[in-house]
Amino acid sequence: MNGRYSFRASVIDTLIRTKRPDVPVRVALRNTAAVVLPMALGILLGYPEIGLGVAAGALDTMFSDQPGPYQQRLSRLFLAALAAGAASLVGFLIGDWVGPMCLACLVCGFLGGMLVVFGPDIARVGMTSMLLLVITAATPKDLIGALSGGGLIFAGGMLLAAFSVAAWPLQRYRPERLALAVVYRGLADLARKPQKDGEAPALADAMNTLQTTLLGRHHAHGRAMEAFRVLLELAERIRLELIAMAELDARRDGMGDMFRADAARVLDATADALDAAEPPQRAERALATLQASERALLAGSTGTGLGGHIRALSGQLAAAVRNTNWAGSRGEERAQRAETALPETLRSGSALATLRANLTPGSVAFRHSVRCAVVLTLAFAVSRHFALPHGYWLPMTAAIVLRPDFAATFSFGLLRVVGTILGLLLTTFVLRLTPDVPWAHLAVMGVLCVGFRYLAVAHYGIAVAALTGTVVVLLSFEGVDPNAAMADRVLNTVLGSGLALLAYLLWPSWERHQARTSLSTMLRAYADYLDALVAPADRGVRHEVRTATRTARTNAQASVDRMRAEPGTPAVLLELAETLFANGNRLARTAMALESLIDGDDLPEAWTHVGPFVHEAAVALRAQAEALTRTEGVAVPPLLREHQRHLMASLGRATDRELAGALERLTDRLTDNVDTIAHVVTRRSVTPA
């Protein structure tokens, strides 16, 4: 596959690819209500301009209404509304003066662009600020008018926030419960379909989301949170036990399969109870059946090997069912002190330190912020210099399209142009079919707004078509003729998208220059995970290391995906990255399977031989990670095979044959993983930078 074919294929894929909508219909409806209701009240009471201001604020804040704990969601929406109000105030005040506005565009573009270092939710706040700055500059006002306009836009954002958290008193912990339910359903699937290497990408993603929901900034507080955190820790341990059972159930006598089927029923019932915020009565009945099976299966067993893991899993499932009864506002009064202390993880670093660390030309965020500042300012200056009709559409489009990476900038630009043209044609056609009365236009706007919010992730081009129609109808209440502005908006959209792409091409942050660093970080995280198993570290430390490993894997995967969509990416580099990523995942799953064998209270005697070998593998892996980013020198593949054979001889004298067999298989797999990665890394010497 060559770079040209990949780029051409990505263009076609951008236009036709659709995803499953991930926005619940109720969210799309409540967001639309925050836009439509103020407009309806304004028309009804004879103050349409007030309704227009509030509706505009709600529309611009809409994308900040993302899943998460209510307190976290409210904080995010308040920040978005405040930034929108402040940017609007500045635009209204100095919109007539080109010089000060250019300076404001530079500052707003740079600061808004730097917000990408804090993740997509905060980055949307920066983008919204840029949009409202240039949009409101088109209708400058005096001080009183500017304060009123900015206040109305802020009020619109807070109205949307109020709609978003309206269920807080009644369903205080609903986001946390739903995130836990997704994880426990994933565990049920793993129990029904055991895999020795623990391959379960959907479950890993769900656990990442759960970590952020329960432990991220502005997470909820209260005694019910203790039960949630216990359930999170139990989910980690249940997953390890299921992996251990798959590794040890070598006899295939059906004992493990029968017990896992019972465990899957308990996990499904637990997820249903979390979903419905009800006592886990069905889960308790399923647990009783599982415990009866446990007694029958292990009658006369010594409690080692597979039997020991069955007993451990039974205890963890019992704890999960018990804590589910305490989870949520209805059970908060019954909640007890959590029986497991979760280590403090995912602590956010200093925001100032994070920004300071990215104030360098080598930082992707810094380059993006400079591009945003220059492009936003240039687009605004061009629109004013040439007095383009509806010129604010030009800098607005540039701000929406420009992204930190080429792939996203290109796809957003292409879909923005296509979506805008379709949206204008669609809106013109629909408005001609509807009666020329405000209420009919308002109904059309409501339908388009729901479509935009619901389809934003499914297909950005279709969503932009709906958004364009929403904005056109909204502005028609201010007297802007929808038909007369069509050609102007198309021209400004094309120019804005082209300007954003040109800025990226002139000063790019090509992912092919960053990919090795991301992959090297991933390999170092995997080496840290192996080192945590050597002694081994306590469960809390291992939990933190697993979290860091998942984060590094997610970042590396995003890097490979971005590089795949870039034009001119050397095929040999892309092949190396994809192969290294796939083999790194195999190694991580092997390490997780190894951890599952030592997750009990007593360390197996055989681990005295295994620990040093795991450390040797970690050292070799870390050497590969360092070699991957060096400009000279290639790491020699580690000679682990001979040491693994010696280890197998030592394990042959172990008394627990089940455990010894599993360790032999896993150390053999670990050796193959590290040797394969070393072989892949040696190929970097012929790979262009």
mmCIF file with all atom_site columns, C-alpha atoms in Angstrom, residues 184-301:
data_model
loop_
_atom_site.group_PDB
_atom_site.id
_atom_site.type_symbol
_atom_site.label_atom_id
_atom_site.label_alt_id
_atom_site.label_comp_id
_atom_site.label_asym_id
_atom_site.label_entity_id
_atom_site.label_seq_id
_atom_site.pdbx_PDB_ins_code
_atom_site.Cartn_x
_atom_site.Cartn_y
_atom_site.Cartn_z
_atom_site.occupancy
_atom_site.B_iso_or_equiv
_atom_site.pdbx_formal_charge
_atom_site.auth_seq_id
_atom_site.auth_comp_id
_atom_site.auth_asym_id
_atom_site.auth_atom_id
_atom_site.pdbx_PDB_model_num
ATOM 1   C CA . TYR A 1 184 ? -19.991 -5.415  34.479 1.00 0.00 ? 184 TYR A CA 1
ATOM 2   C CA . ARG A 1 185 ? -21.735 -6.404  31.244 1.00 0.00 ? 185 ARG A CA 1
ATOM 3   C CA . GLY A 1 186 ? -18.317 -6.536  29.620 1.00 0.00 ? 186 GLY A CA 1
ATOM 4   C CA . LEU A 1 187 ? -17.131 -8.836  32.398 1.00 0.00 ? 187 LEU A CA 1
ATOM 5   C CA . ALA A 1 188 ? -20.171 -11.056 31.804 1.00 0.00 ? 188 ALA A CA 1
ATOM 6   C CA . ASP A 1 189 ? -19.203 -11.337 28.127 1.00 0.00 ? 189 ASP A CA 1
ATOM 7   C CA . LEU A 1 190 ? -15.639 -12.228 29.136 1.00 0.00 ? 190 LEU A CA 1
ATOM 8   C CA . ALA A 1 191 ? -16.974 -14.921 31.476 1.00 0.00 ? 191 ALA A CA 1
ATOM 9   C CA . ARG A 1 192 ? -19.115 -16.431 28.712 1.00 0.00 ? 192 ARG A CA 1
ATOM 10  C CA . LYS A 1 193 ? -16.333 -16.267 26.113 1.00 0.00 ? 193 LYS A CA 1
ATOM 11  C CA . PRO A 1 194 ? -13.069 -16.804 27.998 1.00 0.00 ? 194 PRO A CA 1
ATOM 12  C CA . GLN A 1 195 ? -9.860  -15.857 26.249 1.00 0.00 ? 195 GLN A CA 1
ATOM 13  C CA . LYS A 1 196 ? -6.495  -16.780 27.627 1.00 0.00 ? 196 LYS A CA 1
ATOM 14  C CA . ASP A 1 197 ? -4.842  -13.501 26.748 1.00 0.00 ? 197 ASP A CA 1
ATOM 15  C CA . GLY A 1 198 ? -7.679  -11.345 28.067 1.00 0.00 ? 198 GLY A CA 1
ATOM 16  C CA . GLU A 1 199 ? -8.363  -9.751  24.702 1.00 0.00 ? 199 GLU A CA 1
ATOM 17  C CA . ALA A 1 200 ? -11.371 -7.521  25.293 1.00 0.00 ? 200 ALA A CA 1
ATOM 18  C CA . PRO A 1 201 ? -10.888 -4.048  23.741 1.00 0.00 ? 201 PRO A CA 1
ATOM 19  C CA . ALA A 1 202 ? -14.439 -2.918  24.490 1.00 0.00 ? 202 ALA A CA 1
ATOM 20  C CA . LEU A 1 203 ? -14.032 -3.853  28.148 1.00 0.00 ? 203 LEU A CA 1
ATOM 21  C CA . ALA A 1 204 ? -10.711 -2.007  28.356 1.00 0.00 ? 204 ALA A CA 1
ATOM 22  C CA . ASP A 1 205 ? -12.291 1.134   26.861 1.00 0.00 ? 205 ASP A CA 1
ATOM 23  C CA . ALA A 1 206 ? -15.233 0.858   29.270 1.00 0.00 ? 206 ALA A CA 1
ATOM 24  C CA . MET A 1 207 ? -12.863 0.613   32.230 1.00 0.00 ? 207 MET A CA 1
ATOM 25  C CA . ASN A 1 208 ? -10.990 3.703   31.026 1.00 0.00 ? 208 ASN A CA 1
ATOM 26  C CA . THR A 1 209 ? -14.281 5.597   30.918 1.00 0.00 ? 209 THR A CA 1
ATOM 27  C CA . LEU A 1 210 ? -15.203 4.306   34.362 1.00 0.00 ? 210 LEU A CA 1
ATOM 28  C CA . GLN A 1 211 ? -11.857 5.428   35.802 1.00 0.00 ? 211 GLN A CA 1
ATOM 29  C CA . THR A 1 212 ? -12.434 8.959   34.532 1.00 0.00 ? 212 THR A CA 1
ATOM 30  C CA . THR A 1 213 ? -16.045 9.024   35.709 1.00 0.00 ? 213 THR A CA 1
ATOM 31  C CA . LEU A 1 214 ? -15.292 7.872   39.251 1.00 0.00 ? 214 LEU A CA 1
ATOM 32  C CA . LEU A 1 215 ? -11.880 9.402   39.825 1.00 0.00 ? 215 LEU A CA 1
ATOM 33  C CA . GLY A 1 216 ? -11.589 12.327  37.407 1.00 0.00 ? 216 GLY A CA 1
ATOM 34  C CA . ARG A 1 217 ? -11.776 15.972  38.325 1.00 0.00 ? 217 ARG A CA 1
ATOM 35  C CA . HIS A 1 218 ? -15.058 17.138  39.830 1.00 0.00 ? 218 HIS A CA 1
ATOM 36  C CA . HIS A 1 219 ? -16.196 13.591  40.532 1.00 0.00 ? 219 HIS A CA 1
ATOM 37  C CA . ALA A 1 220 ? -19.151 13.147  42.847 1.00 0.00 ? 220 ALA A CA 1
ATOM 38  C CA . HIS A 1 221 ? -18.775 12.746  46.588 1.00 0.00 ? 221 HIS A CA 1
ATOM 39  C CA . GLY A 1 222 ? -20.808 10.933  49.180 1.00 0.00 ? 222 GLY A CA 1
ATOM 40  C CA . ARG A 1 223 ? -20.951 7.599   50.911 1.00 0.00 ? 223 ARG A CA 1
ATOM 41  C CA . ALA A 1 224 ? -22.357 5.893   47.813 1.00 0.00 ? 224 ALA A CA 1
ATOM 42  C CA . MET A 1 225 ? -19.062 6.716   46.065 1.00 0.00 ? 225 MET A CA 1
ATOM 43  C CA . GLU A 1 226 ? -17.336 4.322   48.429 1.00 0.00 ? 226 GLU A CA 1
ATOM 44  C CA . ALA A 1 227 ? -19.463 1.495   47.059 1.00 0.00 ? 227 ALA A CA 1
ATOM 45  C CA . PHE A 1 228 ? -18.751 2.639   43.481 1.00 0.00 ? 228 PHE A CA 1
ATOM 46  C CA . ARG A 1 229 ? -15.016 2.608   44.087 1.00 0.00 ? 229 ARG A CA 1
ATOM 47  C CA . VAL A 1 230 ? -15.189 -0.836  45.646 1.00 0.00 ? 230 VAL A CA 1
ATOM 48  C CA . LEU A 1 231 ? -17.096 -2.018  42.567 1.00 0.00 ? 231 LEU A CA 1
ATOM 49  C CA . LEU A 1 232 ? -14.379 -0.537  40.355 1.00 0.00 ? 232 LEU A CA 1
ATOM 50  C CA . GLU A 1 233 ? -11.633 -2.365  42.238 1.00 0.00 ? 233 GLU A CA 1
ATOM 51  C CA . LEU A 1 234 ? -13.675 -5.565  42.247 1.00 0.00 ? 234 LEU A CA 1
ATOM 52  C CA . ALA A 1 235 ? -14.140 -5.277  38.483 1.00 0.00 ? 235 ALA A CA 1
ATOM 53  C CA . GLU A 1 236 ? -10.354 -5.266  38.057 1.00 0.00 ? 236 GLU A CA 1
ATOM 54  C CA . ARG A 1 237 ? -9.968  -8.319  40.278 1.00 0.00 ? 237 ARG A CA 1
ATOM 55  C CA . ILE A 1 238 ? -12.881 -10.207 38.683 1.00 0.00 ? 238 ILE A CA 1
ATOM 56  C CA . ARG A 1 239 ? -11.326 -9.655  35.273 1.00 0.00 ? 239 ARG A CA 1
ATOM 57  C CA . LEU A 1 240 ? -8.000  -11.064 36.462 1.00 0.00 ? 240 LEU A CA 1
ATOM 58  C CA . GLU A 1 241 ? -9.684  -14.096 38.014 1.00 0.00 ? 241 GLU A CA 1
ATOM 59  C CA . LEU A 1 242 ? -11.562 -14.837 34.785 1.00 0.00 ? 242 LEU A CA 1
ATOM 60  C CA . ILE A 1 243 ? -8.300  -14.671 32.850 1.00 0.00 ? 243 ILE A CA 1
ATOM 61  C CA . ALA A 1 244 ? -6.589  -16.934 35.396 1.00 0.00 ? 244 ALA A CA 1
ATOM 62  C CA . MET A 1 245 ? -9.378  -19.506 35.107 1.00 0.00 ? 245 MET A CA 1
ATOM 63  C CA . ALA A 1 246 ? -9.012  -19.546 31.325 1.00 0.00 ? 246 ALA A CA 1
ATOM 64  C CA . GLU A 1 247 ? -5.270  -20.140 31.738 1.00 0.00 ? 247 GLU A CA 1
ATOM 65  C CA . LEU A 1 248 ? -5.609  -22.902 34.350 1.00 0.00 ? 248 LEU A CA 1
ATOM 66  C CA . ASP A 1 249 ? -8.626  -24.762 32.974 1.00 0.00 ? 249 ASP A CA 1
ATOM 67  C CA . ALA A 1 250 ? -6.375  -26.974 30.875 1.00 0.00 ? 250 ALA A CA 1
ATOM 68  C CA . ARG A 1 251 ? -8.165  -30.227 31.716 1.00 0.00 ? 251 ARG A CA 1
ATOM 69  C CA . ARG A 1 252 ? -11.268 -29.139 29.805 1.00 0.00 ? 252 ARG A CA 1
ATOM 70  C CA . ASP A 1 253 ? -13.495 -31.195 32.093 1.00 0.00 ? 253 ASP A CA 1
ATOM 71  C CA . GLY A 1 254 ? -16.178 -28.522 31.967 1.00 0.00 ? 254 GLY A CA 1
ATOM 72  C CA . MET A 1 255 ? -15.781 -27.404 35.576 1.00 0.00 ? 255 MET A CA 1
ATOM 73  C CA . GLY A 1 256 ? -14.477 -23.963 34.655 1.00 0.00 ? 256 GLY A CA 1
ATOM 74  C CA . ASP A 1 257 ? -17.026 -23.520 31.858 1.00 0.00 ? 257 ASP A CA 1
ATOM 75  C CA . MET A 1 258 ? -19.946 -24.333 34.156 1.00 0.00 ? 258 MET A CA 1
ATOM 76  C CA . PHE A 1 259 ? -18.778 -21.932 36.832 1.00 0.00 ? 259 PHE A CA 1
ATOM 77  C CA . ARG A 1 260 ? -18.093 -19.118 34.358 1.00 0.00 ? 260 ARG A CA 1
ATOM 78  C CA . ALA A 1 261 ? -21.624 -19.473 32.979 1.00 0.00 ? 261 ALA A CA 1
ATOM 79  C CA . ASP A 1 262 ? -22.997 -19.014 36.517 1.00 0.00 ? 262 ASP A CA 1
ATOM 80  C CA . ALA A 1 263 ? -20.643 -16.046 37.015 1.00 0.00 ? 263 ALA A CA 1
ATOM 81  C CA . ALA A 1 264 ? -21.885 -14.444 33.780 1.00 0.00 ? 264 ALA A CA 1
ATOM 82  C CA . ARG A 1 265 ? -25.470 -14.593 35.070 1.00 0.00 ? 265 ARG A CA 1
ATOM 83  C CA . VAL A 1 266 ? -24.439 -12.911 38.338 1.00 0.00 ? 266 VAL A CA 1
ATOM 84  C CA . LEU A 1 267 ? -22.564 -10.186 36.456 1.00 0.00 ? 267 LEU A CA 1
ATOM 85  C CA . ASP A 1 268 ? -25.447 -9.534  34.044 1.00 0.00 ? 268 ASP A CA 1
ATOM 86  C CA . ALA A 1 269 ? -27.922 -9.283  36.920 1.00 0.00 ? 269 ALA A CA 1
ATOM 87  C CA . THR A 1 270 ? -25.559 -6.930  38.774 1.00 0.00 ? 270 THR A CA 1
ATOM 88  C CA . ALA A 1 271 ? -25.324 -4.690  35.693 1.00 0.00 ? 271 ALA A CA 1
ATOM 89  C CA . ASP A 1 272 ? -29.120 -4.635  35.389 1.00 0.00 ? 272 ASP A CA 1
ATOM 90  C CA . ALA A 1 273 ? -29.463 -3.623  39.048 1.00 0.00 ? 273 ALA A CA 1
ATOM 91  C CA . LEU A 1 274 ? -26.946 -0.786  38.562 1.00 0.00 ? 274 LEU A CA 1
ATOM 92  C CA . ASP A 1 275 ? -28.775 0.333   35.432 1.00 0.00 ? 275 ASP A CA 1
ATOM 93  C CA . ALA A 1 276 ? -32.163 0.415   37.143 1.00 0.00 ? 276 ALA A CA 1
ATOM 94  C CA . ALA A 1 277 ? -30.946 1.730   40.531 1.00 0.00 ? 277 ALA A CA 1
ATOM 95  C CA . GLU A 1 278 ? -32.776 -1.135  42.214 1.00 0.00 ? 278 GLU A CA 1
ATOM 96  C CA . PRO A 1 279 ? -31.746 -3.639  44.904 1.00 0.00 ? 279 PRO A CA 1
ATOM 97  C CA . PRO A 1 280 ? -29.865 -6.550  43.291 1.00 0.00 ? 280 PRO A CA 1
ATOM 98  C CA . GLN A 1 281 ? -32.484 -9.191  44.097 1.00 0.00 ? 281 GLN A CA 1
ATOM 99  C CA . ARG A 1 282 ? -31.999 -11.131 40.866 1.00 0.00 ? 282 ARG A CA 1
ATOM 100 C CA . ALA A 1 283 ? -28.232 -10.920 41.312 1.00 0.00 ? 283 ALA A CA 1
ATOM 101 C CA . GLU A 1 284 ? -28.596 -12.342 44.831 1.00 0.00 ? 284 GLU A CA 1
ATOM 102 C CA . ARG A 1 285 ? -30.560 -15.314 43.483 1.00 0.00 ? 285 ARG A CA 1
ATOM 103 C CA . ALA A 1 286 ? -27.980 -15.887 40.753 1.00 0.00 ? 286 ALA A CA 1
ATOM 104 C CA . LEU A 1 287 ? -25.231 -15.644 43.372 1.00 0.00 ? 287 LEU A CA 1
ATOM 105 C CA . ALA A 1 288 ? -26.950 -18.292 45.504 1.00 0.00 ? 288 ALA A CA 1
ATOM 106 C CA . THR A 1 289 ? -26.990 -20.620 42.485 1.00 0.00 ? 289 THR A CA 1
ATOM 107 C CA . LEU A 1 290 ? -23.314 -19.920 41.833 1.00 0.00 ? 290 LEU A CA 1
ATOM 108 C CA . GLN A 1 291 ? -22.356 -20.617 45.443 1.00 0.00 ? 291 GLN A CA 1
ATOM 109 C CA . ALA A 1 292 ? -24.256 -23.922 45.328 1.00 0.00 ? 292 ALA A CA 1
ATOM 110 C CA . SER A 1 293 ? -22.320 -24.830 42.176 1.00 0.00 ? 293 SER A CA 1
ATOM 111 C CA . GLU A 1 294 ? -19.093 -23.844 43.912 1.00 0.00 ? 294 GLU A CA 1
ATOM 112 C CA . ARG A 1 295 ? -19.787 -26.204 46.819 1.00 0.00 ? 295 ARG A CA 1
ATOM 113 C CA . ALA A 1 296 ? -20.636 -29.071 44.457 1.00 0.00 ? 296 ALA A CA 1
ATOM 114 C CA . LEU A 1 297 ? -17.662 -28.514 42.173 1.00 0.00 ? 297 LEU A CA 1
ATOM 115 C CA . LEU A 1 298 ? -15.079 -28.126 44.936 1.00 0.00 ? 298 LEU A CA 1
ATOM 116 C CA . ALA A 1 299 ? -16.234 -30.815 47.346 1.00 0.00 ? 299 ALA A CA 1
ATOM 117 C CA . GLY A 1 300 ? -13.036 -32.366 48.652 1.00 0.00 ? 300 GLY A CA 1
ATOM 118 C CA . SER A 1 301 ? -10.817 -29.932 46.700 1.00 0.00 ? 301 SER A CA 1
#
